[in-house]
Short mmCIF file of C-alpha atoms in Angstrom, two decimals:
data_model
loop_
_atom_site.label_atom_id
_atom_site.label_comp_id
_atom_site.label_asym_id
_atom_site.label_seq_id
_atom_site.Cartn_x
_atom_site.Cartn_y
_atom_site.Cartn_z
CA GLU A 188 -2.21 67.91 -76.29
CA VAL A 189 -1.12 64.36 -75.59
CA GLN A 190 -3.80 62.65 -73.52
CA LEU A 191 -5.96 59.59 -72.96
CA VAL A 192 -9.67 59.74 -72.16
CA GLU A 193 -11.57 56.64 -71.01
CA SER A 194 -15.30 56.11 -71.29
CA GLY A 195 -17.89 53.36 -70.99
CA GLY A 196 -17.89 52.68 -67.27
CA ALA A 197 -21.26 51.77 -65.78
CA LEU A 198 -23.21 49.80 -63.19
CA ILE A 199 -23.66 46.31 -64.59
CA GLN A 200 -25.14 43.11 -63.21
CA PRO A 201 -22.99 40.03 -62.57
CA GLY A 202 -22.64 37.94 -65.71
CA GLY A 203 -23.13 40.97 -67.94
CA SER A 204 -20.88 42.54 -70.57
CA LEU A 205 -19.40 45.98 -71.00
CA ARG A 206 -17.08 47.69 -73.45
CA LEU A 207 -14.63 50.35 -72.32
CA SER A 208 -13.03 52.77 -74.73
CA CYS A 209 -9.87 54.87 -74.50
CA ALA A 210 -9.49 57.77 -76.92
CA ALA A 211 -5.97 58.95 -77.58
CA SER A 212 -4.94 62.37 -78.83
CA GLY A 213 -1.52 63.70 -79.74
CA PHE A 214 -0.11 60.32 -80.74
CA ASN A 215 -1.13 57.13 -82.58
CA VAL A 216 -2.13 54.10 -80.51
CA ILE A 217 -1.09 51.79 -83.34
CA SER A 218 2.53 52.80 -82.80
CA HIS A 219 2.58 52.24 -79.05
CA TYR A 220 2.18 49.53 -76.43
CA MET A 221 -1.20 50.25 -74.83
CA ASN A 222 -2.53 48.85 -71.57
CA TRP A 223 -5.47 48.68 -69.19
CA VAL A 224 -4.86 48.84 -65.44
CA ARG A 225 -7.57 48.66 -62.79
CA GLN A 226 -7.91 49.65 -59.17
CA ALA A 227 -10.59 48.19 -56.94
CA PRO A 228 -12.01 50.54 -54.28
CA GLY A 229 -9.39 51.14 -51.60
CA LYS A 230 -6.97 48.69 -53.21
CA GLY A 231 -3.77 48.82 -55.24
CA LEU A 232 -3.08 48.81 -58.96
CA GLU A 233 -3.61 45.66 -61.03
CA TRP A 234 -2.50 45.32 -64.63
CA VAL A 235 -5.32 43.85 -66.75
CA SER A 236 -4.22 43.67 -70.37
CA GLY A 237 -1.86 45.10 -72.95
CA VAL A 238 -1.50 45.18 -76.74
CA TYR A 239 1.80 45.75 -78.52
CA SER A 240 2.19 47.85 -81.63
CA GLY A 241 2.52 44.63 -83.59
CA GLY A 242 -0.84 43.42 -82.31
CA ASP A 243 0.22 40.80 -79.75
CA ALA A 244 -2.07 40.94 -76.72
CA TYR A 245 -1.52 39.76 -73.15
CA TYR A 246 -3.86 39.33 -70.20
CA ALA A 247 -3.77 38.90 -66.45
CA ASP A 248 -4.81 35.45 -65.29
CA SER A 249 -7.84 36.96 -63.54
CA VAL A 250 -9.39 38.15 -66.83
CA ARG A 251 -7.97 35.83 -69.50
CA GLY A 252 -10.78 34.29 -71.52
CA ARG A 253 -13.30 36.93 -70.39
CA PHE A 254 -11.71 40.22 -71.51
CA THR A 255 -10.48 41.19 -74.97
CA ILE A 256 -8.30 44.19 -75.83
CA SER A 257 -8.43 45.75 -79.28
CA ARG A 258 -7.49 48.86 -81.22
CA ASP A 259 -9.32 50.97 -83.79
CA ASN A 260 -6.75 52.73 -85.92
CA SER A 261 -9.26 54.97 -87.68
CA GLU A 262 -10.68 56.24 -84.39
CA ASN A 263 -7.31 56.13 -82.59
CA THR A 264 -8.85 54.25 -79.69
CA VAL A 265 -8.10 51.23 -77.53
CA SER A 266 -11.01 49.17 -76.22
CA LEU A 267 -11.55 46.54 -73.56
CA GLU A 268 -14.44 44.16 -74.13
CA MET A 269 -15.43 42.63 -70.78
CA ASN A 270 -17.69 39.58 -70.59
CA THR A 271 -19.01 37.40 -67.77
CA LEU A 272 -18.39 40.18 -65.31
CA LYS A 273 -17.96 39.37 -61.64
CA ALA A 274 -18.27 41.43 -58.48
CA GLU A 275 -14.49 41.33 -58.15
CA ASP A 276 -14.15 43.18 -61.47
CA THR A 277 -15.51 46.29 -59.77
CA ALA A 278 -12.82 48.94 -60.13
CA VAL A 279 -11.68 52.13 -61.76
CA TYR A 280 -10.19 51.15 -65.12
CA TYR A 281 -7.28 53.20 -66.42
CA CYS A 282 -5.88 53.25 -69.93
CA ALA A 283 -2.10 53.72 -70.03
CA ARG A 284 0.58 54.10 -72.69
CA ALA A 285 3.87 52.28 -72.14
CA VAL A 286 7.05 53.79 -73.52
CA HIS A 287 9.54 53.69 -70.66
CA GLY A 288 7.21 52.52 -67.94
CA PHE A 289 3.59 53.60 -68.18
CA ASP A 290 4.27 57.22 -69.01
CA LEU A 291 0.77 58.43 -69.86
CA TRP A 292 -2.49 57.60 -68.04
CA GLY A 293 -6.11 58.54 -68.52
CA GLN A 294 -8.34 59.73 -65.69
CA GLY A 295 -10.09 56.37 -65.38
CA THR A 296 -13.64 55.10 -65.73
CA LEU A 297 -15.61 53.33 -62.98
CA VAL A 298 -17.07 49.87 -63.51
CA THR A 299 -19.39 48.58 -60.80
CA VAL A 300 -20.59 44.98 -60.98
CA SER A 301 -23.54 44.52 -58.67
CA SER A 302 -27.09 43.26 -58.67
CA TYR B 74 6.83 36.87 -59.44
CA GLU B 75 5.98 38.68 -56.24
CA VAL B 76 7.16 42.03 -54.99
CA THR B 77 6.80 43.37 -51.47
CA GLN B 78 6.37 46.97 -50.37
CA PRO B 79 5.86 48.30 -46.84
CA LEU B 80 2.27 49.38 -46.25
CA SER B 81 3.33 52.76 -44.94
CA VAL B 82 6.33 55.03 -44.55
CA SER B 83 6.49 58.23 -42.53
CA VAL B 84 8.98 61.04 -42.99
CA THR B 85 9.49 64.39 -41.30
CA LEU B 86 9.04 67.43 -43.50
CA GLY B 87 12.33 68.23 -45.23
CA GLN B 88 13.92 64.86 -44.50
CA THR B 89 14.60 61.90 -46.80
CA ALA B 90 12.04 59.18 -47.43
CA ARG B 91 12.97 55.76 -48.75
CA ILE B 92 10.38 53.33 -50.09
CA THR B 93 11.49 49.80 -50.86
CA CYS B 94 10.31 47.14 -53.26
CA GLY B 95 11.61 43.66 -52.50
CA GLY B 96 11.77 40.68 -54.80
CA ASN B 97 13.97 37.72 -55.65
CA SER B 98 16.91 39.09 -57.68
CA ILE B 99 14.90 42.19 -58.50
CA GLY B 100 18.20 43.91 -59.27
CA GLY B 101 18.22 42.04 -62.56
CA ARG B 102 14.92 43.55 -63.66
CA ASN B 103 13.83 47.03 -64.73
CA VAL B 104 11.68 48.64 -62.04
CA HIS B 105 9.34 51.60 -62.52
CA TRP B 106 7.80 53.75 -59.78
CA TYR B 107 4.47 55.60 -59.70
CA GLN B 108 3.00 58.25 -57.44
CA GLN B 109 -0.76 58.30 -56.93
CA ARG B 110 -2.40 61.12 -55.04
CA PRO B 111 -5.94 60.55 -53.67
CA GLY B 112 -8.56 60.63 -56.39
CA GLN B 113 -5.99 60.97 -59.17
CA ALA B 114 -4.46 58.72 -61.79
CA PRO B 115 -0.94 57.37 -61.18
CA VAL B 116 2.05 59.37 -62.40
CA LEU B 117 5.36 57.83 -63.46
CA VAL B 118 8.15 59.24 -61.28
CA ILE B 119 11.04 56.83 -62.01
CA TYR B 120 11.50 54.48 -64.97
CA ARG B 121 14.04 51.70 -65.50
CA ASP B 122 15.38 51.87 -61.95
CA THR B 123 17.02 55.30 -61.97
CA ASN B 124 15.56 57.57 -64.67
CA ARG B 125 13.32 60.57 -64.05
CA PRO B 126 10.70 61.54 -66.64
CA SER B 127 10.55 65.14 -67.74
CA GLY B 128 8.86 67.31 -65.12
CA ILE B 129 9.67 65.11 -62.13
CA PRO B 130 11.74 66.98 -59.52
CA GLU B 131 15.36 65.98 -58.96
CA ARG B 132 14.39 65.18 -55.37
CA PHE B 133 13.08 61.87 -56.70
CA SER B 134 15.66 59.17 -57.40
CA GLY B 135 15.80 55.41 -57.67
CA SER B 136 18.18 52.54 -57.21
CA ASN B 137 17.99 48.79 -57.70
CA SER B 138 20.39 46.13 -56.47
CA ARG B 139 20.24 42.46 -55.57
CA ASN B 140 16.85 41.90 -53.89
CA THR B 141 15.68 45.47 -53.28
CA ALA B 142 14.68 48.43 -55.44
CA THR B 143 14.40 51.76 -53.64
CA LEU B 144 12.63 55.03 -54.36
CA THR B 145 14.25 57.93 -52.52
CA ILE B 146 12.58 61.30 -52.00
CA ASP B 147 14.91 64.01 -50.71
CA SER B 148 13.65 67.05 -48.83
CA ALA B 149 10.16 65.57 -48.55
CA GLN B 150 7.33 68.04 -48.94
CA ALA B 151 3.67 67.96 -47.93
CA GLY B 152 2.78 67.57 -51.60
CA ASP B 153 4.69 64.27 -51.73
CA GLU B 154 2.06 62.59 -49.56
CA ALA B 155 0.66 59.88 -51.78
CA ASP B 156 0.65 56.17 -52.49
CA TYR B 157 3.72 54.87 -54.30
CA TYR B 158 3.82 51.72 -56.40
CA CYS B 159 6.71 49.79 -57.90
CA GLN B 160 6.20 47.86 -61.14
CA LEU B 161 8.13 45.39 -63.24
CA TRP B 162 7.61 43.03 -66.17
CA ASP B 163 7.59 39.31 -65.40
CA SER B 164 8.75 37.70 -68.63
CA THR B 165 8.04 34.20 -67.31
CA THR B 166 4.30 34.80 -67.09
CA ALA B 167 4.14 37.74 -69.54
CA VAL B 168 2.43 40.04 -67.06
CA TRP B 169 3.14 43.38 -65.48
CA VAL B 170 3.46 43.12 -61.72
CA PHE B 171 2.67 45.97 -59.34
CA GLY B 172 3.72 46.11 -55.73
CA GLY B 173 0.94 46.47 -53.20
CA GLY B 174 1.69 50.15 -52.72
CA THR B 175 3.19 52.25 -49.91
CA GLN B 176 1.39 55.15 -48.32
CA LEU B 177 3.81 58.00 -47.64
CA THR B 178 2.98 60.36 -44.79
CA VAL B 179 4.89 63.61 -44.36
CA LEU B 180 4.85 64.69 -40.71
#
């Protein structure tokens, strides 16, 4: 079955770090454009970061310099390393594959930044 | 690049709903549309302006011209109640842009 499963969400204090992981099955992440999208409570969708099959990575202005996207080909996973977390980073984080539009999404993992 | 969606749209059961996504010369860009039901992940319903992914009913269609992209839902059903988001790639800033979302209510 083709699917994405996120993990790693947690309650974390402001200024802390967290690593999210997205496990893919049914296809290889190395061959696809993979992304992270977040949704703050009661708010809309916000694209966070993406990594092309060739390795080029892009970030939203709100996270550039704090977040890093990466892939593990052996584990077939995509990760999001998040540093210097702020209250406004609180959201459900979705992993999504982009083929024609974002055609495959995970179920999301909740990150709460609070003291 | 900014896109504008109405906060809410209402439609009578069985009638046609139209959800717009406005932006400067948006007709020159590829627009994707997503449906998000409460508590669920988004689902792609239209890609590159007019194309339906496999499994999406023919009742869903899209168009894009000049300054407005439109998602049209024919014969609206209770199960179509959801938030709908448009999305496009802004090559100037190298970011994906989502509209603010439109809540569809089926009366």
